[in-house]
Amino acid sequence: MTNRLAEAKSLYLRKHAENPIDWWPWCDEALATAKAQNKPIFLSIGYSSCHWCTVMEGEAFSDPAIAEYMNANFIPIKVDREERPDLDSIYMQALQMMSGQGGWPLNAFLSPDDLVPFYAGTYFPVDPRYGRPGFLQVLQAIRRYYDTEKQDLRDRKAVILESLLTSAVLKLEGETQAQDRELLRQGWETSTGIVTPNQYGNSFPMIPYAELALRGTRLSLPGSTWERESKYDAKEICTQRGLDLALGGIYDHVGGGFHRYTVDPTWTVPHFEKMLYDNGQIVEYLANLWSAGVQEPAFKRAIAGTVEWLKREMTAPEGYFYAAQDADSFTTTEEAEPEEGAFYVWNYSELEQLLTPEELTELQQAFTVTANGNFEGKNVLQRRQAGELSETIETALKKLFVARYGNTPESLTIFPPARNNQEAKTSNWPGRIPSVTDTKMIVAWNSLMISGLARAYAVFRQPSYLELATTAANFILNNQFVNGRFHRLNYENQPTVLAQSEDYAFFIKALLDLHQASPLIGNEFSVTQYSPSFWLERAIALQEEFDEYLWSVELGGYFNTPSDASQDLIVRERSYADNATPSANGVAIANLVRLALLTDNLHYLDLAEQGLKAFRSVMSRAAQACPSLFAALDWYSNCTLIRTTTEQIYSLNSQYLPSTVFAVASSLPEGSVGLVCQGLKCLPAAESVEQMLQQVRQSQTRG
């Protein structure tokens, strides 16, 4: 017997289709039913590759007694946060207000008349344990409270709603150029401290923070004020973050691609899901590190391996990228539940069988491989040192690839996804049973990958990187507009859900990144017929729609959702905080500066200024929350345009010039090689490449 979610397009929702709970999707009918029956709403938000979401689905949400009580006393609504990040953002903020921490699954109880939350939590076990009450006890207590404590309920909701509304309206602050310079320095110092290695807790990529730290290295040169006043060696810290990513167990050294995070401070044992958004950002960061002069072979290898994984396992036949792969997988077809990391880890006895004694010895010297293992008696591969891997090690890793996938890396160009547990258990896999892949297309996440590929192409000049990026971008341009409006998701060639701010911001950035990479094409990449102007024109058109439907005229900055798709929200937010992905407003404001430079349209610069003014108060008091806004401030303060020849762009674009855009000059003054413009002021025409570079470096550090 299935419930309403059996008809859902979301893999996460369909995973709950056989629960005895009478789930609704988030829709007008569900909200109206709750109001008509005066039943509190139980809102449960998660995503398909979330481990504890999966645990709760198999425990509490499958329990008959819990389901009977839930169905009689609540309207249960299930939401995929990847479909509706706007809902997730609001109710996650409420959870954090109530408990001081957040996470998924996000389980909140809402009043049916106004959708304001009055209680929230994350994972609830079936029976009391881990210091948490049993879920049935929670439900009974919540319903009793809702029925008997009406005045307290009203007071509680009023406080929560006031807090949500207050956080949505930020104080406007004036500024001076000197204050901006100091604000930028403080933001850079904060982010550099956040990515400094520590000895405690989980290890997350934290790429928005690492990118800001790397940006600031050009401003903290020896003898500078930044260098004198900083507690950190930013270049060393940024390099270490790259090494932790490329050498650590967070990277899949056999199959390529990065896992979500590690559960330790040593970057050893990952939480094994692979998210597209992490991989796009990490590829861009490692390429930027390389272009900044940290040319570590492990960075190049990790990027190449990630692109191979992307092509093999995460690219749809239509050319877009899938969303994620689960952490868990089955070891046999008879298992009832999958095991975390089973697709990726190695028994020592298995390594002894697969490898020659010489290969195993070298593998142990290069990786953290022992008889006892480092994860539940098994081995997660983590490199011990940087540099090139020997031919023997590469041969050994290829043998492990064959053991996992059932074929060699050279011959396995496509590894089709297991779209659900049933497919995983019943398909005839030549190697191990793979994790389930969530095959939906999310514009924002695809955009992060497109940007990473475009930057990697600019740095490493691998045509396949740009080909992948171009194909994915064209899928979005050709398929995600319905009746002239941009849409966020695509399920099996069906676009759905109006785009949100992160979709607009990240895709406009991706189009601009393709525009910047396209002059490099020359004759080496013949697949695309698109000129740089093609990408710029699309970025301009999409920016116009973004401004029309999501720009806040009164407050500045961009709302999370369009003006015509916000009716079911208790508050209309403007996201400024970075989390696993960059802040939409941070990226959007940086885009506006880039567009102003490339089009000479100062309206974009006016919007960027208004956007920064809207968020300066939060930048001043909570620099740790918003590194992408500081990156936008860097763009605004140090924006530089280089007008030169295609040949010079080809040479310069592989360098690390983080607040610079390039434009092909139709004509240059006689005897010059290029023009460098600092915001609204152009410098004398450079008569040599050395002079032009000197002007660029000076322009990049003037803010």
XYZ file of C-alpha atoms in Angstrom:
703
model
C 0.000 0.000 0.000
C 1.496 3.328 -1.032
C 0.657 6.892 -0.028
C 0.456 10.113 -2.061
C 4.234 10.328 -2.440
C 4.253 7.393 -4.866
C 3.388 9.917 -7.591
C 6.152 12.357 -6.648
C 9.025 13.093 -9.010
C 11.495 13.546 -6.142
C 13.544 10.458 -5.264
C 13.531 11.574 -1.621
C 9.747 11.793 -1.496
C 9.320 8.460 -3.278
C 11.530 6.786 -0.655
C 8.661 7.485 1.766
C 5.893 6.253 -0.540
C 5.453 2.940 1.308
C 5.445 4.420 4.803
C 2.203 3.823 6.741
C 2.176 7.575 7.402
C -0.379 9.365 5.230
C 2.158 11.798 3.759
C 1.222 14.839 1.720
C 3.589 16.797 -0.495
C 3.723 20.538 0.225
C 0.693 21.851 -1.716
C -2.336 24.093 -1.328
C -4.638 21.115 -0.697
C -2.525 19.856 2.204
C -2.384 23.300 3.809
C -6.138 23.805 3.363
C -6.877 20.367 4.840
C -4.809 21.120 7.945
C -6.643 24.409 8.430
C -10.100 22.906 7.858
C -9.461 20.025 10.285
C -7.558 22.196 12.791
C -4.687 19.728 12.858
C -1.092 20.879 13.401
C 1.183 20.224 10.454
C 4.117 17.879 10.912
C 6.625 19.168 8.357
C 9.569 16.862 7.636
C 12.338 18.154 5.360
C 15.322 16.171 4.082
C 17.066 14.991 0.943
C 17.751 11.680 -0.751
C 21.421 11.221 0.175
C 20.921 12.278 3.826
C 21.979 9.337 6.042
C 19.871 10.184 9.115
C 16.882 10.979 6.898
C 17.171 7.427 5.574
C 17.484 6.058 9.110
C 14.366 7.874 10.284
C 12.431 6.696 7.223
C 13.249 3.080 8.081
C 12.523 3.518 11.808
C 9.980 6.076 13.042
C 8.249 6.698 9.722
C 7.758 2.950 9.183
C 6.412 2.253 12.679
C 2.667 1.343 12.647
C 1.893 2.813 16.091
C 3.575 6.111 15.231
C 1.800 6.218 11.878
C -1.612 5.560 13.455
C -1.176 8.423 15.922
C 0.350 10.744 13.320
C -2.451 10.190 10.807
C -5.148 10.805 13.400
C -3.658 13.918 14.973
C -1.496 15.728 12.389
C -1.271 16.542 8.707
C 2.135 15.101 7.777
C 3.919 16.897 4.926
C 7.183 15.741 3.395
C 9.477 18.212 1.545
C 12.654 17.642 -0.458
C 14.961 20.521 0.526
C 16.644 20.286 -2.864
C 13.296 21.081 -4.498
C 12.300 23.828 -2.047
C 15.364 25.445 -0.459
C 13.191 28.469 0.350
C 11.000 26.443 2.721
C 14.037 24.693 4.144
C 15.767 28.005 4.852
C 12.837 29.448 6.805
C 12.159 26.409 8.956
C 15.849 25.661 9.472
C 16.258 29.155 10.849
C 13.341 28.502 13.194
C 14.910 25.216 14.330
C 18.177 27.001 15.070
C 16.323 29.650 17.076
C 14.606 26.981 19.171
C 17.441 24.513 19.698
C 20.644 26.413 18.955
C 21.591 23.992 16.188
C 20.302 22.657 12.907
C 20.575 19.649 10.633
C 18.584 17.138 8.647
C 16.130 15.602 8.862
C 14.427 18.851 9.816
C 11.176 18.044 11.622
C 8.949 20.975 12.546
C 5.423 21.369 13.885
C 3.440 24.219 12.332
C 0.217 25.908 13.325
C -2.280 25.228 10.498
C -3.768 28.729 10.421
C -0.532 30.654 9.736
C 2.197 28.008 9.119
C 4.338 29.427 11.930
C 6.472 26.721 13.608
C 6.144 26.235 17.369
C 8.412 23.212 17.913
C 11.184 21.614 15.877
C 13.936 19.004 16.048
C 16.105 16.799 13.870
C 16.350 13.000 14.208
C 13.851 11.401 16.579
C 14.396 7.716 17.452
C 11.465 5.343 17.766
C 12.328 4.637 21.414
C 14.050 6.983 23.878
C 17.839 6.876 23.361
C 20.844 9.100 22.609
C 19.362 11.500 25.166
C 16.329 12.020 22.910
C 12.684 11.113 23.654
C 10.901 8.486 21.604
C 9.039 9.911 18.616
C 5.572 8.757 19.739
C 6.134 10.521 23.077
C 7.053 13.680 21.193
C 3.930 13.510 19.037
C 1.671 12.963 22.028
C 3.243 15.834 23.976
C 3.018 18.201 20.979
C -0.642 17.418 20.350
C -1.466 17.826 24.042
C 0.331 21.187 24.077
C -1.464 22.329 20.919
C -4.872 21.469 22.393
C -4.431 22.768 25.941
C -1.884 25.618 25.972
C -3.471 28.058 23.545
C -2.147 31.282 25.070
C 1.383 29.910 25.437
C 1.168 28.680 21.851
C 0.186 32.161 20.632
C 2.980 33.790 22.635
C 5.549 31.270 21.434
C 4.582 31.697 17.778
C 4.651 35.492 18.091
C 8.245 35.394 19.344
C 9.349 33.021 16.585
C 7.603 34.969 13.828
C 9.012 38.262 15.092
C 12.512 36.769 15.078
C 12.064 35.496 11.519
C 10.731 38.842 10.301
C 13.491 40.772 12.071
C 16.212 38.617 10.565
C 14.708 39.167 7.119
C 15.017 42.967 7.382
C 18.602 44.086 7.935
C 19.682 47.498 9.102
C 21.062 49.722 6.343
C 24.445 51.275 7.012
C 26.495 53.960 5.332
C 30.140 53.411 4.477
C 33.323 54.980 3.215
C 36.036 53.563 1.007
C 38.385 53.317 3.994
C 35.725 51.482 5.979
C 35.210 49.097 3.078
C 38.920 48.299 2.985
C 38.965 47.502 6.703
C 35.712 45.524 6.446
C 37.179 43.445 3.621
C 40.336 42.811 5.644
C 38.311 41.680 8.647
C 36.186 39.372 6.516
C 39.295 37.849 4.935
C 40.935 37.385 8.343
C 37.815 35.668 9.680
C 37.520 33.263 6.751
C 41.231 32.467 6.841
C 40.859 31.547 10.500
C 37.863 29.326 9.730
C 39.832 27.216 7.209
C 42.893 27.004 9.448
C 43.468 23.319 10.362
C 42.040 22.302 13.729
C 42.201 19.236 15.924
C 38.510 18.723 16.621
C 35.300 17.634 14.955
C 34.254 16.960 11.393
C 36.116 18.345 8.382
C 34.041 20.080 5.707
C 35.383 21.515 2.424
C 34.155 25.053 3.365
C 35.003 26.263 -0.140
C 33.389 29.745 0.083
C 35.697 30.448 3.051
C 38.739 28.937 1.353
C 38.073 30.948 -1.813
C 37.918 34.211 0.157
C 41.095 33.302 2.036
C 42.835 32.634 -1.289
C 41.563 35.925 -2.741
C 43.172 37.811 0.107
C 46.616 36.356 -0.465
C 47.231 38.959 -3.187
C 46.393 41.698 -0.652
C 48.576 40.303 2.150
C 51.943 40.510 0.429
C 55.077 40.903 2.607
C 55.192 44.367 4.129
C 51.521 45.143 3.484
C 49.116 46.279 6.205
C 47.153 43.081 5.735
C 50.253 40.952 6.240
C 51.357 42.923 9.321
C 47.951 42.778 11.003
C 47.109 39.149 10.227
C 47.610 36.214 12.569
C 47.768 33.801 9.647
C 49.913 32.709 6.737
C 47.017 32.644 4.297
C 48.893 31.067 1.372
C 50.046 28.196 3.566
C 46.548 27.702 4.985
C 44.941 27.717 1.532
C 47.530 25.257 0.269
C 46.882 22.970 3.232
C 43.142 23.021 2.536
C 43.898 21.935 -1.025
C 46.179 19.155 0.202
C 43.613 17.951 2.729
C 41.055 17.703 -0.052
C 43.268 16.132 -2.728
C 45.135 13.714 -0.429
C 42.464 12.957 2.166
C 39.894 10.215 2.404
C 37.309 12.790 1.349
C 38.611 12.232 -2.195
C 37.852 8.908 -3.892
C 41.363 7.954 -5.041
C 40.054 4.958 -7.001
C 37.017 6.310 -8.836
C 37.362 10.086 -8.568
C 35.014 12.629 -7.060
C 34.787 14.092 -3.560
C 32.640 12.887 -0.692
C 30.620 15.311 1.418
C 32.917 15.679 4.465
C 34.967 13.595 6.901
C 33.811 12.637 10.367
C 37.217 13.433 11.891
C 39.669 16.362 11.939
C 42.304 14.329 10.045
C 40.384 14.180 6.723
C 40.434 10.374 6.894
C 36.972 8.796 7.057
C 34.291 10.474 4.947
C 30.558 10.602 5.163
C 30.438 8.860 1.820
C 27.743 10.613 -0.205
C 28.982 12.585 -3.218
C 27.197 15.857 -3.914
C 27.496 17.662 -7.230
C 27.728 21.058 -5.531
C 30.807 20.066 -3.521
C 32.590 18.714 -6.557
C 31.983 21.791 -8.684
C 33.312 24.122 -6.003
C 36.336 21.962 -5.179
C 37.355 21.679 -8.843
C 37.231 25.470 -9.136
C 39.186 25.955 -5.909
C 41.952 23.500 -6.818
C 42.259 25.082 -10.269
C 42.525 28.503 -8.626
C 45.210 27.231 -6.246
C 47.178 25.888 -9.188
C 46.848 29.190 -11.050
C 47.995 31.021 -7.890
C 51.289 29.179 -8.151
C 50.640 26.114 -5.958
C 51.208 23.589 -8.733
C 50.887 20.399 -6.716
C 50.476 17.259 -8.903
C 47.820 15.879 -6.539
C 45.575 18.860 -7.371
C 45.788 18.171 -11.083
C 45.170 14.451 -10.525
C 42.144 15.080 -8.284
C 40.588 17.435 -10.847
C 41.170 14.978 -13.691
C 39.769 12.092 -11.645
C 36.717 14.099 -10.649
C 36.003 14.987 -14.266
C 36.299 11.306 -15.228
C 33.843 10.375 -12.450
C 31.533 13.151 -13.631
C 31.569 11.881 -17.217
C 31.247 8.218 -16.217
C 28.620 8.354 -13.452
C 27.049 11.798 -13.176
C 26.312 12.991 -16.720
C 22.906 12.275 -18.231
C 22.666 11.283 -21.907
C 21.156 14.750 -22.482
C 24.297 16.384 -21.084
C 23.254 17.734 -17.684
C 24.710 16.524 -14.379
C 22.948 14.377 -11.791
C 22.501 15.718 -8.262
C 24.080 13.249 -5.844
C 25.098 9.708 -4.950
C 24.125 8.082 -1.650
C 26.566 7.247 1.114
C 25.111 3.761 1.567
C 25.134 0.730 -0.734
C 24.380 -2.982 -0.586
C 27.121 -5.591 -0.368
C 24.777 -8.402 -1.466
C 21.361 -8.565 -3.099
C 19.968 -10.335 -0.024
C 20.609 -7.451 2.368
C 17.580 -5.599 3.721
C 19.446 -2.344 4.376
C 22.493 -0.835 2.661
C 25.778 -0.189 4.506
C 27.512 3.165 4.697
C 30.597 3.335 2.482
C 30.349 -0.264 1.253
C 31.032 0.744 -2.365
C 34.248 2.564 -1.429
C 36.124 0.755 1.383
C 38.569 -2.174 1.269
C 39.215 -5.193 3.465
C 42.920 -5.866 3.894
C 42.396 -9.498 2.822
C 40.712 -8.225 -0.338
C 43.742 -6.043 -1.098
C 46.022 -9.041 -0.585
C 44.029 -11.000 -3.165
C 43.818 -8.200 -5.742
C 47.378 -6.856 -5.628
C 50.870 -8.261 -5.981
C 53.062 -8.132 -2.859
C 55.037 -5.264 -4.416
C 51.868 -3.303 -5.201
C 50.453 -3.843 -1.720
C 53.721 -2.779 -0.105
C 53.848 0.430 -2.129
C 50.149 1.065 -1.501
C 50.766 0.816 2.240
C 53.679 3.221 1.954
C 51.631 5.757 -0.010
C 48.217 5.333 1.664
C 46.843 4.728 5.162
C 46.307 1.000 4.572
C 46.664 -1.431 7.487
C 45.479 -4.909 8.421
C 43.136 -3.409 11.043
C 41.826 -0.656 8.781
C 40.684 2.854 9.706
C 36.904 2.482 9.297
C 35.057 -0.376 11.014
C 37.885 -2.816 10.258
C 38.147 -1.713 6.633
C 40.350 0.773 4.810
C 39.507 4.199 3.468
C 42.331 5.256 1.177
C 44.097 8.423 2.321
C 47.426 9.515 0.881
C 50.371 9.994 3.227
C 52.228 12.578 1.151
C 51.853 14.889 -1.820
C 53.583 14.609 -5.199
C 53.252 12.219 -8.112
C 52.079 8.654 -7.555
C 54.375 5.945 -8.859
C 53.480 3.794 -11.836
C 53.149 0.818 -9.473
C 50.612 2.677 -7.317
C 48.612 3.792 -10.348
C 48.517 0.190 -11.544
C 47.315 -0.955 -8.127
C 44.571 1.690 -8.077
C 43.413 0.568 -11.520
C 43.093 -2.990 -10.194
C 40.919 -1.680 -7.362
C 38.860 0.206 -9.934
C 38.261 -3.056 -11.822
C 37.271 -4.790 -8.582
C 34.764 -2.061 -7.805
C 33.341 -1.402 -11.278
C 34.003 -4.662 -13.096
C 35.938 -3.004 -15.925
C 39.051 -0.920 -16.556
C 38.976 2.889 -16.343
C 39.906 3.151 -20.030
C 37.032 0.998 -21.276
C 34.326 2.070 -18.808
C 33.138 5.363 -20.263
C 29.565 5.159 -18.919
C 28.494 3.577 -15.632
C 24.679 3.803 -15.604
C 23.039 4.965 -12.380
C 21.062 2.865 -9.929
C 18.019 5.113 -9.553
C 16.632 3.433 -6.434
C 17.352 0.553 -4.066
C 15.369 -1.882 -6.188
C 17.471 -1.119 -9.262
C 20.629 -1.365 -7.190
C 19.721 -4.827 -5.922
C 18.317 -6.315 -9.125
C 20.612 -5.001 -11.868
C 23.470 -7.216 -13.012
C 26.469 -5.170 -11.885
C 29.832 -6.522 -13.078
C 31.566 -5.361 -9.871
C 30.183 -4.085 -6.587
C 26.594 -2.915 -6.135
C 26.760 0.877 -6.466
C 25.111 3.534 -4.348
C 21.825 5.005 -5.557
C 22.179 8.101 -7.739
C 19.660 10.937 -7.528
C 19.291 11.728 -11.221
C 17.363 14.981 -11.011
C 18.870 18.095 -12.579
C 19.225 21.095 -10.256
C 20.185 24.308 -12.056
C 22.144 25.805 -9.137
C 24.254 22.695 -8.635
C 24.863 22.182 -12.353
C 25.972 25.793 -12.504
C 28.600 25.282 -9.789
C 29.982 22.344 -11.774
C 29.953 24.325 -15.028
C 31.933 27.104 -13.333
C 34.431 24.606 -11.953
C 34.917 23.014 -15.352
C 35.265 26.384 -17.093
C 37.954 27.467 -14.643
C 39.761 24.121 -14.878
C 39.737 24.478 -18.658
C 41.228 27.959 -18.444
C 44.021 26.672 -16.209
C 44.755 23.224 -17.658
C 43.573 23.641 -21.267
C 41.799 20.269 -21.392
C 39.140 20.572 -24.124
C 36.932 17.890 -22.561
C 36.442 20.107 -19.503
C 34.947 22.886 -21.605
C 32.933 20.458 -23.699
C 31.223 19.062 -20.603
C 30.526 22.563 -19.285
C 29.176 23.820 -22.596
C 26.862 20.841 -23.087
C 25.375 21.170 -19.597
C 24.881 24.928 -19.993
C 23.101 24.438 -23.290
C 20.793 21.843 -21.771
C 19.733 24.424 -19.193
C 19.307 27.179 -21.794
C 17.263 24.914 -24.061
C 15.105 23.151 -21.467
C 14.625 25.198 -18.306
C 12.506 28.045 -19.652
C 8.732 27.539 -19.658
C 6.522 30.365 -20.919
C 9.491 32.677 -20.706
C 10.298 31.852 -17.058
C 13.373 30.106 -15.690
C 12.846 26.816 -13.786
C 14.998 25.156 -11.132
C 14.559 21.398 -11.597
C 14.313 18.853 -14.357
C 12.983 15.330 -13.904
C 13.357 13.174 -17.015
C 13.136 16.131 -19.403
C 10.300 17.787 -17.469
C 11.215 21.203 -16.026
C 9.493 22.116 -12.763
C 9.576 24.606 -9.851
C 10.293 28.256 -10.649
C 13.965 29.119 -10.239
C 15.149 30.541 -6.938
C 17.852 33.106 -6.289
C 20.673 30.559 -6.187
C 19.628 29.178 -9.578
C 19.721 32.631 -11.169
C 22.917 33.737 -9.435
C 24.931 30.554 -9.969
C 23.843 30.104 -13.592
C 24.600 33.721 -14.486
C 28.040 33.186 -12.941
C 28.452 29.996 -14.980
C 27.524 31.849 -18.187
C 30.039 34.575 -17.373
C 32.685 31.953 -16.598
C 32.024 30.335 -19.979
C 32.245 33.761 -21.586
C 35.666 34.227 -20.006
C 36.860 30.755 -21.061
C 35.528 30.926 -24.617
C 38.202 33.255 -26.079
C 40.687 30.518 -25.259
C 39.121 28.052 -27.652
C 41.061 28.874 -30.806
C 41.302 25.736 -32.919
C 41.678 23.252 -30.080
C 37.984 22.732 -29.364
C 35.706 22.479 -32.360
C 32.575 21.029 -30.743
C 31.026 24.328 -29.703
C 29.813 26.878 -32.197
C 29.248 29.502 -29.525
C 31.193 32.736 -29.404
C 31.921 34.590 -26.160
C 29.118 37.021 -26.989
C 26.612 34.131 -26.975
C 27.231 33.443 -23.274
C 27.277 37.124 -22.351
C 23.973 37.800 -24.132
C 22.311 34.933 -22.237
C 23.704 36.183 -18.952
C 22.318 39.670 -19.614
C 18.874 38.310 -20.524
C 18.713 36.099 -17.433
C 19.886 38.948 -15.215
C 16.957 41.008 -16.481
C 14.489 38.310 -15.372
C 16.330 37.930 -12.047
C 16.032 41.672 -11.392
C 12.379 41.800 -12.360
C 11.120 38.993 -10.137
C 13.539 38.739 -7.208
C 15.217 42.123 -6.611
C 14.058 43.923 -3.449
C 13.406 47.542 -4.445
C 12.835 48.593 -0.820
C 15.677 46.734 0.878
C 18.231 45.913 -1.832
C 19.530 42.435 -2.599
C 17.636 39.457 -3.973
C 14.803 37.524 -2.365
C 15.087 33.731 -2.332
C 11.915 33.273 -4.349
C 10.188 35.137 -7.189
C 7.457 37.652 -6.412
C 4.842 35.404 -8.022
C 5.848 32.213 -6.143
C 6.031 33.355 -2.513
C 2.416 33.108 -1.402
C 2.950 30.041 0.805
C 5.910 31.508 2.724
C 5.518 33.055 6.181
C 8.470 35.366 5.488
C 10.280 36.312 2.276
C 13.988 35.891 2.923
C 17.093 37.283 1.245
C 19.786 34.658 1.845
C 23.158 36.116 2.688
C 24.783 33.243 4.618
C 27.099 30.693 3.022
C 26.776 27.040 3.942
C 27.754 24.078 1.785
C 27.083 26.340 -1.193
C 27.833 30.033 -1.635
C 25.363 32.727 -0.683
C 23.100 33.585 -3.603
C 23.358 37.302 -2.876
C 27.146 37.169 -2.617
C 27.442 35.527 -6.031
C 24.724 37.757 -7.514
C 26.443 40.996 -6.444
C 29.774 39.806 -7.861
C 27.952 38.998 -11.120
C 26.599 42.545 -11.260
C 30.115 43.991 -11.040
C 31.322 41.658 -13.792
C 28.382 42.595 -16.002
C 29.066 46.295 -15.440
C 32.661 45.832 -16.587
C 31.719 43.780 -19.638
C 28.803 45.929 -20.835
C 29.682 49.455 -19.623
C 26.143 49.542 -18.171
C 26.485 51.332 -14.838
C 22.989 50.274 -13.730
C 24.575 46.961 -12.750
C 27.115 48.773 -10.610
C 24.319 50.742 -8.928
C 22.541 47.491 -8.037
C 25.794 45.996 -6.715
C 26.291 49.042 -4.501
C 22.725 48.809 -3.187
C 23.169 45.090 -2.546
C 26.339 45.584 -0.539
C 24.706 48.387 1.422
C 21.797 46.069 2.242
C 24.084 43.474 3.799
C 26.852 45.601 5.334
C 25.356 45.351 8.810
C 25.532 41.559 8.809
C 29.005 41.687 7.236
C 30.136 43.939 10.103
C 28.686 41.904 12.947
C 28.829 38.335 11.551
C 31.737 38.083 9.111
C 31.886 34.331 9.741
C 28.480 33.904 8.103
C 29.021 35.432 4.680
C 32.379 34.980 2.899
C 30.729 35.260 -0.520
C 29.515 38.770 0.324
C 33.120 39.689 1.120
C 34.180 38.211 -2.221
C 31.541 40.474 -3.799
C 32.984 43.441 -1.893
C 36.409 42.513 -3.275
C 34.951 42.555 -6.787
C 33.329 45.936 -6.123
C 36.468 47.472 -4.596
C 39.097 46.020 -6.931
C 37.246 45.285 -10.171
C 39.553 45.330 -13.168
C 38.891 45.022 -16.906
C 41.608 43.992 -19.342
C 40.948 44.753 -23.003
C 43.478 42.935 -25.126
C 43.927 40.361 -27.880
C 42.701 36.779 -27.831
C 46.311 35.621 -27.660
C 47.015 37.717 -24.564
C 43.808 36.527 -22.892
C 44.908 32.963 -23.560
C 48.162 33.709 -21.768
C 46.728 35.718 -18.866
C 43.559 33.821 -18.042
C 45.435 30.877 -16.580
C 46.889 33.202 -13.933
C 45.163 33.928 -10.635
C 43.518 37.342 -11.085
C 40.374 36.905 -8.998
C 38.709 40.316 -9.522
C 39.494 40.663 -13.219
C 37.491 40.149 -16.400
C 38.823 39.998 -19.948
C 37.369 41.430 -23.116
C 38.719 41.062 -26.632
C 39.667 44.524 -27.919
C 38.456 45.313 -31.436
C 41.275 47.822 -31.750
C 44.118 49.052 -29.554
C 46.263 52.192 -29.638
C 49.235 51.769 -31.928
C 52.179 50.107 -30.195
C 50.135 48.870 -27.216
C 49.302 45.339 -26.091
C 46.246 46.106 -23.977
C 44.190 48.491 -21.862
C 43.692 48.036 -18.125
C 40.670 49.724 -16.552
C 40.252 50.131 -12.798
C 36.515 50.287 -12.354
C 35.489 53.518 -14.085
C 39.065 54.674 -14.830
C 41.352 53.357 -17.566
C 45.128 53.490 -17.242
C 47.495 54.519 -20.054
C 47.685 51.873 -22.774
C 50.294 49.241 -21.846
C 53.156 49.022 -24.318
C 54.407 45.658 -23.078
C 52.999 42.574 -21.390
C 55.164 43.329 -18.346
C 53.677 46.826 -18.032
C 50.151 45.455 -18.443
C 50.717 42.855 -15.712
C 52.120 45.521 -13.408
C 49.011 47.642 -13.978
C 46.750 44.648 -13.329
C 48.486 43.763 -10.073
C 48.260 47.354 -8.893
C 44.575 47.492 -9.854
C 43.831 44.189 -8.103
C 45.141 45.518 -4.789
C 43.886 49.098 -4.747
C 40.826 48.404 -2.547
